[in-house]
Every structure is written in C-alpha cells, then in structure tokens.
Amino acid sequence: MSATPVAAAPESGNPLVEGLERLPVRPTSLVVFGATGDLAHRKLLPALYNLAHDGALPERFELIAVARRDQGHDDFRAVARESIERFSRRVPDPATLEGLLNDMRYVQGTFDDDRVYTELERTLGEFDEQAGYQLNRTFYLSTSPEFFPVIAGKLGAAGLNRAATAEVRIVIEKPFGYDLASARQLNCEVLGVFDESQVFRIDHYLGKETVQNLMALRFANALFEPVWNRNYIDQIQITAAEDIGIGGRAGYYERAGALRDLVQNHMLQLLALLAMEPPTAFEANRLRDEKLKVLEAIVPPTTDHVSAMTVRAQYGPGVVGGVAVPGYREEPGVASNSRTETFAALRLEVSNWRWAGVPFYLRTGKQLARKVTEIAVILKPVPHIALQSSGSVGIQANQIVLTVQPDEGVSVSLGAKIPGARMRIRPVNMEYRYGTAFMSESPEAYERLILDAMRGDATLFTRNDEIEALWGIIDPILSAWQHDTTSTIPQYAAGSSGPSEANGLLDGGRKWRRL
Ligand code: BG6
C-alpha cells in the first residue's frame, strides 16, 4: 500500500463552466468500472472530453478505467480515443484529446477480484503522491447491475470508501434495483459501506437541459403558478416515444420491459418535477424533499385496479422511417412467447391539494412513429364560448407543451382570431426553441452529471428514499402483470402511434396528443 500524503488539496483555480460554479471541482481521480462497456463508449468518455474542452475538469484530473478485457494502458487509450472521435458532440481538438488520454490508466480484472482493488489503491496512491496531496475519489459504476453491491462491498473491504483528507463518492448507474425489494436491498448494501451523502444514483434525464428548464419555467415565471393546479388544469400527458427497437439489448430488455426501463425512473422524475411544490432553494435535499412528497402522494393502483389504470403492449412487425422491422418477439434473443412489454401507458393521480382529481397520463414505447419526449399540460376549456361562430376551426383548451427532445423548447397554444370579417377562432402556438433562442448547443446530460458528482452536488441525483418511493408506485403494476400469464398482450405495428387499447385509459372525451 502506498503512503498517503495528507496535505489538503488546493482549491481548483480553474475557471469553471459558466453557471456550474456553485461548488468547485476539486482535483479528482475518477475510477470508471465497466469502462469498456457501451455506456462508457457512447456517453462517459465523450462527456469527459467535452468537459476537458470546456476547461471544466479540475486542474488535476486522473482517470482509471477498470474492466475485464485483457489489455494494457495504451490499448485502452486507443479505445477511448475511438469512442471520443466517434461520439463526441464536438470534433475533438488534438491537443485537448491527447491531454486527456495521456494519463489514463487501465486496471484489468473481474469486479470481485481483490487484486483489482489492491491495484486500484496503489494507482490512486501514486496519483496522490505525484500531486503531493490526496485527490478526491469518485467511483463510477457503469457495469451490469449485479456488480453494484459487489463493487461497493469490495471498495469498503479495501478501505477505499473513505480517505483521510479527501472526499470519496460513488456514482451508481441505473437500473437501481429490479423491484422495490431489490432496490431496498441494494440501498442497504451500498449504505452499509458509504454514507448517503457519498452516493450519487444516476437518472440521466435529470441532466438534460430541458428537464431542468421545467423548473426554470415554473419557478422563474410568475405567469404559470396561478394556473398550475386542479382549478385550471384538466390533465397532464407525459410521453416518451422512441422510434428505435431494443438494439442488441434483448438480454437486458427481456427482464426489464418499458415500465422498469423508462417509467420507473425517467418518466416519474418528469412527473415529480412538474408537480412538486416550489423548493425553497435549488439545493439537493430541499429539491428532493419536494419530489418525494409528490411521489408519496401517488396512490399506487391496487391489484384490482391495475387493468383499468394501465395498458401494456408489444410491437409487432412494421415499417419505421421507411425500413421494414421485425416484431419484438422476432428480435434476436427474445423468446417467441415473450410477455415483456415494449409499450406502457398509465393513468396516475397525485392525491394532494394541488392535484387531486387531475389525471396524469404517461405513455412510452419502442418502435413508435417518431422520437419525442414531451410534457403537455392541458388546461380546462373556457367556461363559455361567447365567440363561437360557424367557421371556427377547433377551439381547444390552452396547452403548455415542454418538448424535452428533439427540437427542445416550450410552446403555449392560444385561441386566435382567423383574419377576416367573421369572428372565427383557431389555435396558434406561441413558442421558443432552444436552438434558436440561445444559439448554442446544449451540453449532454452526462457532462453535467459527471461534473456534479465530482463536485458533490446531488441535486440532480436520486436519493435512497426517492428510489424506494419510485419503485413503490411501480411494484404493484409489475406484480399484477407478472401474475397475469394468460391474457393476450396487445400488439401494435412498429412505426405506429401505439396500441388502440391505450385510448381506453383516457376518459371524459380526452384524447392522447398526436404522435
Ligand atoms: C435509457 C433506456 O435509460 O434511456 C433506453 O435504458 C432508452 O432503453 C434511453 O432508449 C432513452 O434515453 P434518451 O436520452 O435517448 O431519451
């Protein structure tokens, strides 16, 4: 074991990215477990490059990659270079890229092998010695979920969960648990080794600019708050439609399904941000307290009500973007009698003073007509249309629509007079789009989240009680679906807007927004 210098690290003198300066990013060693996996390849390494490009990494930043693949430091650097060149949102600048790659280290081994942790400790110590003080340590678990408790336990056993004069943090990717019981168990195992303040559970939707903009829209404008309640809002629709299938992830998806994959985390997070009370500060625990209250106010359906409040379905063969695609059950690695849902729709209610009686409709699916993630807040119709006159083209209730992706922006629909001698009304949109309003490209969610984790800011990460509340909503549905082994799973054609059965969830003449 190398001697650990105990001098405190200097504050980073680096200029930080504008708007991200609330907590400094202190010198850090980032250890990525599963560094040769798909997420590291497509997201984490390119995000690190873009942080380096923005001058947002601390002056001393060391990356240690841990994975099973048998290769040396240089082989890993070559793989990292390729990931960055292929997936970075910017064409890499050679000097910045070399600077990032030069010091990367690779530790080979299986995650349950004690030698990995001995080697990690040695390498971390070496970096500390070079610096003359202890660097902060962030362990990023980008592995298959069965390794989360294994790695946390081994880090603890090696004493790597604490450092004498530096902060130690652990970032855990999704899925955090498979159901409520396993999420509790995982919380228990992780919190047996790390304090909650050291744990950063990722939901990458929270790192998306447009998701944070939901808070800006609500809390930086006086316009919306007076109508943001049951008195004026008729319904909320949250859609996360994808125009892709399961790719090569059949093994994962067969066990997950749409409810676990998107609803339990990303969509319920959107719901919580939309429905929460204004936090007194944009600070980790205050914000998460407010989200938790919303989640706790959602009454999960009882087994008897699951079929009335949810719809599940699978995509059949069809045409997406002009290309013929197979149905889910014909995908490689998927059982021909699979009952895993690729589409899920739910009707939920938030039982509190602000929202009682307002239905929250959620839908998500793979292989749908187009990719769109949006939140539509649909207001009640005006009480009396004195202006009605023949020739009006669909007077509709006002809608506030936040498009999370693509074509990020916000639009508010209004009834407007059609030019001419008669009083005819038609809906028009008042809108802004991110691309044109700010003339800049938004950073990737992972850039923001990696930086926040290294700074110790957990505002955009999920707390342990929040994770359990999220699973608590989903658990009864999962269990009802699992026990129902006989009913037919509705099919929808790939490239369509989903199964017609989803229309049955909406009552009172309501309709899903067009996909
Ligand atoms: C992931 C899911 O969490 O989110 C994927 O596992 C899904 O199945 C992805 O495709 C969607 O993320 P985004 O950022 O493309 O909307």
XYZ file of C-alpha atoms and ligand atoms in Angstrom:
531
model
C 0.000 0.000 0.000
C 1.458 3.362 -0.942
C 1.929 6.075 1.677
C -0.961 8.528 1.607
C 0.050 12.174 1.706
C -2.284 14.036 3.992
C -1.946 17.627 2.871
C -5.285 19.074 1.825
C -5.831 19.643 -1.879
C -5.730 23.230 -3.071
C -8.955 24.757 -4.346
C -9.094 24.445 -8.102
C -8.060 27.688 -9.731
C -9.696 26.648 -12.966
C -12.359 28.841 -14.453
C -15.458 26.693 -14.380
C -18.096 26.494 -16.994
C -20.445 29.414 -16.599
C -23.373 28.517 -14.409
C -21.696 25.486 -12.868
C -19.622 27.293 -10.295
C -21.613 26.810 -7.111
C -19.236 24.202 -5.782
C -15.660 23.981 -7.021
C -14.467 20.814 -8.726
C -11.549 19.766 -6.615
C -8.722 17.663 -8.007
C -10.147 14.224 -8.595
C -9.283 10.673 -9.549
C -12.254 9.216 -11.388
C -12.440 5.431 -11.432
C -14.801 4.012 -14.048
C -15.839 0.408 -13.518
C -17.083 -1.154 -16.747
C -15.030 1.294 -18.784
C -15.094 -0.819 -21.938
C -18.906 -1.064 -21.923
C -21.398 0.623 -24.177
C -22.302 3.483 -21.833
C -18.669 4.453 -21.287
C -18.045 4.177 -25.007
C -21.005 6.259 -26.175
C -21.542 8.654 -23.299
C -18.998 8.817 -20.472
C -15.751 9.148 -22.402
C -17.183 11.666 -24.906
C -18.664 13.627 -21.966
C -15.238 13.752 -20.292
C -13.697 15.020 -23.491
C -16.272 17.827 -23.727
C -15.692 18.790 -20.109
C -11.968 18.944 -20.858
C -12.709 21.053 -23.910
C -14.744 23.498 -21.783
C -11.966 23.736 -19.189
C -14.421 22.320 -16.664
C -12.291 19.445 -15.373
C -10.152 20.209 -12.351
C -6.528 21.111 -12.884
C -5.560 17.665 -11.712
C -7.834 15.030 -13.132
C -6.879 11.366 -13.370
C -8.925 8.626 -14.942
C -8.598 4.961 -14.048
C -10.565 2.531 -16.178
C -11.459 -0.848 -14.711
C -12.792 -3.688 -16.855
C -12.446 -7.366 -17.547
C -10.960 -7.109 -21.024
C -7.334 -8.188 -21.110
C -5.457 -5.173 -22.456
C -2.866 -2.596 -21.437
C -2.993 1.148 -20.782
C -2.252 2.009 -24.415
C -4.907 -0.330 -25.760
C -7.463 1.337 -23.527
C -6.305 4.797 -24.600
C -6.804 3.752 -28.228
C -10.345 2.541 -27.445
C -11.088 5.768 -25.566
C -9.799 7.849 -28.479
C -12.068 5.982 -30.856
C -15.113 6.472 -28.569
C -14.468 10.178 -28.324
C -13.818 10.638 -32.020
C -16.983 8.781 -32.862
C -19.439 10.029 -30.260
C -18.290 13.439 -29.029
C -20.704 16.253 -29.872
C -17.647 18.242 -30.956
C -14.888 17.267 -33.342
C -12.054 16.678 -30.857
C -9.238 19.147 -30.740
C -5.996 17.061 -30.889
C -4.180 18.836 -28.039
C -7.121 18.567 -25.627
C -7.711 14.956 -26.582
C -4.056 13.998 -26.081
C -4.015 15.803 -22.735
C -6.998 13.749 -21.584
C -5.781 10.408 -22.917
C -2.144 10.661 -21.828
C -2.631 9.925 -18.165
C -5.448 7.397 -18.414
C -4.688 4.135 -16.635
C -6.242 0.745 -17.134
C -6.768 -1.844 -14.417
C -7.745 -5.282 -15.682
C -9.716 -7.816 -13.693
C -13.094 -9.100 -12.606
C -15.016 -6.909 -10.190
C -14.969 -9.500 -7.431
C -11.197 -9.977 -7.556
C -9.360 -8.486 -4.564
C -6.308 -7.862 -6.744
C -8.259 -5.235 -8.676
C -8.751 -3.238 -5.505
C -5.125 -3.617 -4.428
C -4.042 -2.328 -7.807
C -6.573 0.499 -7.604
C -5.319 1.532 -4.211
C -1.748 1.518 -5.499
C -2.606 3.622 -8.548
C -4.695 6.107 -6.566
C -1.833 6.423 -4.080
C 0.591 7.055 -6.921
C -1.565 9.903 -8.223
C -1.781 11.356 -4.719
C 1.971 11.191 -4.345
C 2.552 12.928 -7.655
C 0.180 15.688 -6.556
C 1.574 15.970 -3.033
C -1.930 15.747 -1.537
C -4.881 13.416 -1.611
C -7.111 13.792 -4.627
C -10.851 13.348 -4.248
C -12.005 9.937 -5.437
C -15.118 9.278 -7.465
C -16.001 5.666 -8.262
C -18.366 5.379 -11.220
C -20.222 2.065 -11.511
C -21.087 1.685 -15.170
C -21.434 -2.076 -15.006
C -24.181 -4.595 -15.149
C -26.336 -4.106 -12.002
C -25.433 -7.403 -10.365
C -21.966 -5.945 -9.756
C -23.159 -2.817 -7.897
C -23.203 -4.463 -4.440
C -20.090 -6.491 -5.236
C -18.045 -3.412 -6.109
C -19.406 -1.334 -3.227
C -18.563 -4.172 -0.817
C -15.059 -4.653 -2.188
C -14.341 -0.920 -2.060
C -15.405 -0.967 1.576
C -13.317 -4.043 2.395
C -10.269 -2.388 0.827
C -10.907 0.769 2.859
C -11.426 2.763 -0.328
C -14.801 4.097 0.842
C -13.094 6.788 2.932
C -9.988 8.931 2.563
C -8.077 10.847 5.188
C -8.182 14.299 3.622
C -10.322 13.973 0.541
C -13.906 13.261 -0.445
C -14.893 9.839 -1.731
C -18.044 9.404 -3.804
C -19.771 6.586 -5.615
C -21.902 7.055 -8.717
C -24.315 4.249 -9.498
C -25.903 3.826 -12.900
C -29.405 2.593 -13.490
C -31.168 0.289 -13.018
C -31.057 0.785 -9.255
C -32.939 -2.358 -8.279
C -35.309 -4.601 -10.152
C -38.310 -4.010 -7.919
C -38.976 -2.468 -4.518
C -37.461 -5.336 -2.511
C -34.249 -5.463 -4.543
C -33.905 -1.655 -4.518
C -34.199 -1.713 -0.712
C -31.653 -4.482 -0.534
C -29.244 -2.579 -2.791
C -29.710 0.600 -0.751
C -28.937 -1.417 2.328
C -25.772 -2.906 0.831
C -24.481 0.393 -0.551
C -25.346 2.345 2.598
C -23.579 -0.287 4.686
C -20.372 0.978 3.095
C -20.994 4.598 2.045
C -22.960 7.426 3.660
C -25.960 8.672 1.687
C -24.070 11.939 1.114
C -21.429 9.954 -0.813
C -23.920 8.165 -3.081
C -24.981 9.540 -6.478
C -27.710 7.486 -8.191
C -27.944 8.433 -11.828
C -31.062 9.210 -13.802
C -29.662 10.809 -16.921
C -32.964 12.620 -17.652
C -32.231 14.929 -14.737
C -29.060 16.039 -16.505
C -30.965 17.094 -19.622
C -31.125 20.849 -20.084
C -34.794 20.795 -20.990
C -35.716 18.820 -17.902
C -34.034 21.431 -15.737
C -35.789 24.041 -17.812
C -39.056 22.686 -16.454
C -38.029 24.143 -13.110
C -36.978 27.404 -14.738
C -40.328 27.659 -16.496
C -42.264 27.054 -13.306
C -40.181 28.964 -10.799
C -38.668 31.828 -12.771
C -42.013 32.987 -14.196
C -44.995 34.318 -12.317
C -47.220 33.519 -15.260
C -47.711 29.807 -14.695
C -48.011 29.332 -10.939
C -51.577 30.703 -10.613
C -52.900 28.129 -13.089
C -50.628 25.232 -12.053
C -53.257 23.326 -10.120
C -56.508 21.374 -10.207
C -58.598 24.516 -10.667
C -57.235 25.231 -14.122
C -55.532 22.076 -15.308
C -57.630 19.344 -16.828
C -54.965 16.704 -17.436
C -51.251 16.126 -17.869
C -49.801 13.937 -20.599
C -46.196 12.785 -20.429
C -44.920 10.975 -23.496
C -41.562 9.303 -24.069
C -41.854 7.767 -27.509
C -38.905 6.159 -29.237
C -38.517 5.201 -32.876
C -35.906 2.565 -32.133
C -36.220 -1.050 -31.039
C -34.158 -2.784 -28.403
C -30.941 -2.850 -30.415
C -28.623 -5.544 -29.117
C -30.035 -5.342 -25.606
C -32.508 -8.246 -25.664
C -30.916 -9.856 -22.599
C -31.458 -6.732 -20.533
C -34.782 -5.703 -22.027
C -36.485 -9.078 -21.713
C -36.028 -8.771 -17.947
C -36.780 -5.063 -17.807
C -39.614 -4.020 -20.134
C -40.850 -0.494 -20.713
C -42.189 0.035 -17.195
C -38.853 -0.571 -15.496
C -36.769 0.860 -18.315
C -38.427 4.264 -18.663
C -41.437 4.778 -16.414
C -39.984 3.892 -13.008
C -37.167 6.373 -13.438
C -37.210 8.958 -16.231
C -40.963 9.487 -16.586
C -41.779 9.573 -12.892
C -38.930 12.042 -12.416
C -40.546 14.292 -15.023
C -43.863 13.934 -13.236
C -42.306 14.792 -9.876
C -40.604 17.931 -11.191
C -43.789 19.038 -12.878
C -45.990 18.500 -9.843
C -43.755 19.368 -6.870
C -44.162 22.440 -4.687
C -41.554 25.167 -5.196
C -38.434 24.185 -3.228
C -37.047 26.942 -1.031
C -33.642 26.519 -2.682
C -32.195 24.710 -5.644
C -30.323 22.517 -3.252
C -30.072 18.736 -3.159
C -32.123 17.856 -0.143
C -34.694 20.605 -0.440
C -35.439 19.716 -4.037
C -35.528 16.003 -3.314
C -37.794 16.524 -0.314
C -40.332 18.183 -2.599
C -40.098 15.463 -5.229
C -40.503 12.796 -2.576
C -43.728 14.386 -1.329
C -45.205 14.146 -4.826
C -44.158 10.515 -5.225
C -45.652 9.685 -1.849
C -48.898 11.348 -2.872
C -49.302 8.979 -5.816
C -51.513 6.156 -4.700
C -50.287 3.025 -6.468
C -53.067 1.012 -8.100
C -54.331 -1.974 -6.166
C -54.156 -5.300 -7.982
C -57.854 -4.993 -8.910
C -57.302 -1.594 -10.478
C -54.159 -2.336 -12.454
C -56.029 -3.353 -15.589
C -58.167 -0.182 -15.512
C -55.186 2.112 -14.926
C -52.523 0.606 -17.154
C -52.007 -0.757 -20.643
C -49.065 -2.815 -21.827
C -48.305 -3.870 -25.358
C -45.607 -5.176 -27.687
C -44.555 -4.010 -31.115
C -45.263 -6.306 -33.999
C -43.616 -6.116 -37.415
C -43.938 -2.814 -39.245
C -42.145 -0.022 -41.019
C -40.182 2.643 -39.161
C -38.650 5.510 -41.110
C -39.245 3.630 -44.376
C -37.446 0.491 -43.157
C -39.247 -2.801 -42.503
C -38.526 -4.015 -38.974
C -39.361 -7.273 -37.192
C -41.774 -7.539 -34.298
C -40.451 -7.726 -30.746
C -40.933 -11.477 -30.481
C -38.862 -11.971 -33.622
C -35.916 -9.926 -32.334
C -32.733 -11.962 -31.731
C -32.557 -13.043 -28.104
C -36.279 -12.526 -27.424
C -38.469 -15.512 -26.560
C -41.140 -16.206 -29.169
C -43.751 -16.220 -26.406
C -42.283 -13.254 -24.518
C -44.735 -11.199 -22.420
C -42.294 -8.328 -21.866
C -43.940 -5.013 -22.674
C -42.320 -2.613 -25.137
C -45.126 -0.102 -24.578
C -46.651 1.018 -21.299
C -49.329 3.579 -20.561
C -50.590 4.549 -17.119
C -53.122 6.801 -15.503
C -51.942 8.117 -12.169
C -53.243 10.627 -9.669
C -51.341 12.817 -7.266
C -53.558 12.939 -4.212
C -52.844 16.303 -2.670
C -54.494 19.719 -2.575
C -52.812 20.954 -5.712
C -53.548 17.964 -7.925
C -56.465 15.902 -6.580
C -58.679 14.834 -9.464
C -56.227 15.724 -12.257
C -55.282 12.644 -14.286
C -51.618 12.216 -15.159
C -51.352 10.093 -18.284
C -47.959 8.566 -19.040
C -47.021 6.588 -22.146
C -43.787 5.233 -23.500
C -42.865 2.748 -26.168
C -40.219 1.458 -28.530
C -40.617 1.410 -32.330
C -43.245 4.133 -32.373
C -43.888 6.583 -35.194
C -41.280 9.108 -34.041
C -38.966 10.008 -31.202
C -40.450 12.595 -28.919
C -40.297 13.230 -25.194
C -42.752 15.857 -24.092
C -44.833 17.020 -21.205
C -48.199 18.510 -22.099
C -50.115 20.466 -19.505
C -53.649 20.735 -20.830
C -55.846 23.373 -19.254
C -59.599 23.249 -18.764
C -61.717 24.723 -21.541
C -63.056 28.253 -21.078
C -66.430 28.108 -19.306
C -68.456 29.717 -22.082
C -67.562 30.402 -25.675
C -69.384 33.612 -26.479
C -67.224 33.948 -29.584
C -68.425 30.733 -31.154
C -69.286 31.297 -34.726
C -69.554 28.999 -37.666
C -66.191 28.527 -39.300
C -64.118 28.288 -36.128
C -61.528 25.594 -36.621
C -61.404 23.669 -33.400
C -61.433 25.938 -30.373
C -59.251 23.993 -27.967
C -58.168 24.324 -24.387
C -54.799 26.005 -23.844
C -51.866 23.630 -23.780
C -48.414 24.261 -22.363
C -46.059 21.803 -24.005
C -42.462 21.266 -22.987
C -40.564 19.329 -25.589
C -37.690 17.597 -23.854
C -36.353 16.191 -27.119
C -35.825 16.512 -30.020
C -36.443 20.090 -31.126
C -36.219 21.195 -27.488
C -38.441 24.063 -26.484
C -41.693 25.256 -24.983
C -44.945 26.139 -26.674
C -48.179 27.590 -25.388
C -51.247 27.157 -27.559
C -53.725 30.006 -27.674
C -57.031 30.552 -29.442
C -56.592 33.346 -32.012
C -58.869 35.089 -34.449
C -58.566 33.983 -38.036
C -58.181 37.157 -40.142
C -61.403 38.145 -41.878
C -64.793 39.691 -41.353
C -66.093 36.949 -39.097
C -65.090 36.073 -35.534
C -63.563 32.715 -36.241
C -61.093 31.145 -33.799
C -58.211 28.801 -34.413
C -55.415 27.535 -32.158
C -51.952 29.052 -32.720
C -48.699 28.420 -30.877
C -46.513 30.868 -29.034
C -43.201 29.137 -28.703
C -39.478 29.230 -28.298
C -36.965 26.644 -29.381
C -33.681 26.185 -27.561
C -31.600 26.065 -30.717
C -32.757 29.461 -31.961
C -33.348 31.235 -28.642
C -29.864 30.601 -27.273
C -27.887 29.912 -30.442
C -25.874 27.315 -28.617
C -25.809 23.585 -28.366
C -26.881 22.107 -25.048
C -24.306 20.003 -23.214
C -25.023 16.299 -22.966
C -26.734 15.186 -19.757
C -23.690 13.151 -18.744
C -21.402 16.173 -18.859
C -23.473 17.926 -16.253
C -23.921 14.825 -14.109
C -20.269 13.733 -14.039
C -19.256 17.234 -13.061
C -21.933 17.484 -10.373
C -20.906 14.134 -8.889
C -17.269 15.214 -8.763
C -18.361 18.442 -7.071
C -20.518 16.603 -4.584
C -23.735 18.268 -5.703
C -26.508 15.673 -5.510
C -29.354 17.946 -6.629
C -29.785 16.077 -9.910
C -29.368 12.595 -8.420
C -31.916 10.306 -6.801
C -31.911 9.882 -3.031
C -32.444 6.495 -1.341
C -35.980 7.254 -0.106
C -36.898 8.640 -3.507
C -35.731 5.444 -5.250
C -37.901 3.403 -2.931
C -40.910 5.674 -3.467
C -40.464 5.333 -7.241
C -40.419 1.549 -7.009
C -43.346 1.650 -4.596
C -45.534 3.123 -7.348
C -44.441 0.620 -9.963
C -44.248 -2.518 -7.856
C -47.981 -3.370 -7.730
C -48.215 -2.978 -11.500
C -45.188 -5.184 -12.084
C -46.561 -7.781 -9.790
C -50.065 -7.761 -11.342
C -48.572 -8.064 -14.816
C -46.297 -10.843 -13.731
C -49.128 -12.835 -12.208
C -51.319 -12.430 -15.245
C -49.884 -15.089 -17.507
C -52.933 -15.730 -19.649
C -54.383 -12.509 -21.054
C -53.328 -11.539 -24.557
C -50.681 -8.825 -24.748
C -51.928 -6.246 -27.263
C -49.709 -5.755 -30.289
C -49.074 -2.542 -32.207
C -47.457 -2.206 -35.581
C -43.902 -0.894 -35.425
C -43.952 2.662 -36.761
C -47.497 3.307 -35.477
C -48.569 5.506 -32.595
C -49.087 2.549 -30.256
C -51.923 0.179 -29.379
C -55.516 1.383 -29.658
C -56.093 -0.076 -26.156
C -54.195 2.926 -24.750
C -57.112 5.148 -25.780
C -59.280 3.366 -23.235
C -57.242 4.868 -20.365
C -58.437 8.352 -21.184
C -61.942 9.209 -20.107
C -64.187 12.258 -20.302
C -63.630 12.675 -24.058
C -59.876 13.205 -23.607
C -57.508 12.080 -26.327
C -53.779 11.382 -26.490
C -51.808 14.073 -28.232
C -50.854 13.049 -31.748
C -47.502 11.336 -32.060
C -32.376 4.557 -21.139
C -33.129 3.299 -21.513
O -32.377 4.749 -19.756
O -32.993 5.672 -21.764
C -33.185 3.120 -23.016
O -32.495 2.171 -20.928
C -33.749 4.363 -23.656
O -33.970 1.993 -23.375
C -32.994 5.595 -23.174
O -33.634 4.219 -25.069
C -33.641 6.866 -23.684
O -32.785 7.929 -23.381
P -32.801 9.243 -24.261
O -31.849 10.160 -23.585
O -32.380 8.829 -25.642
O -34.222 9.722 -24.248
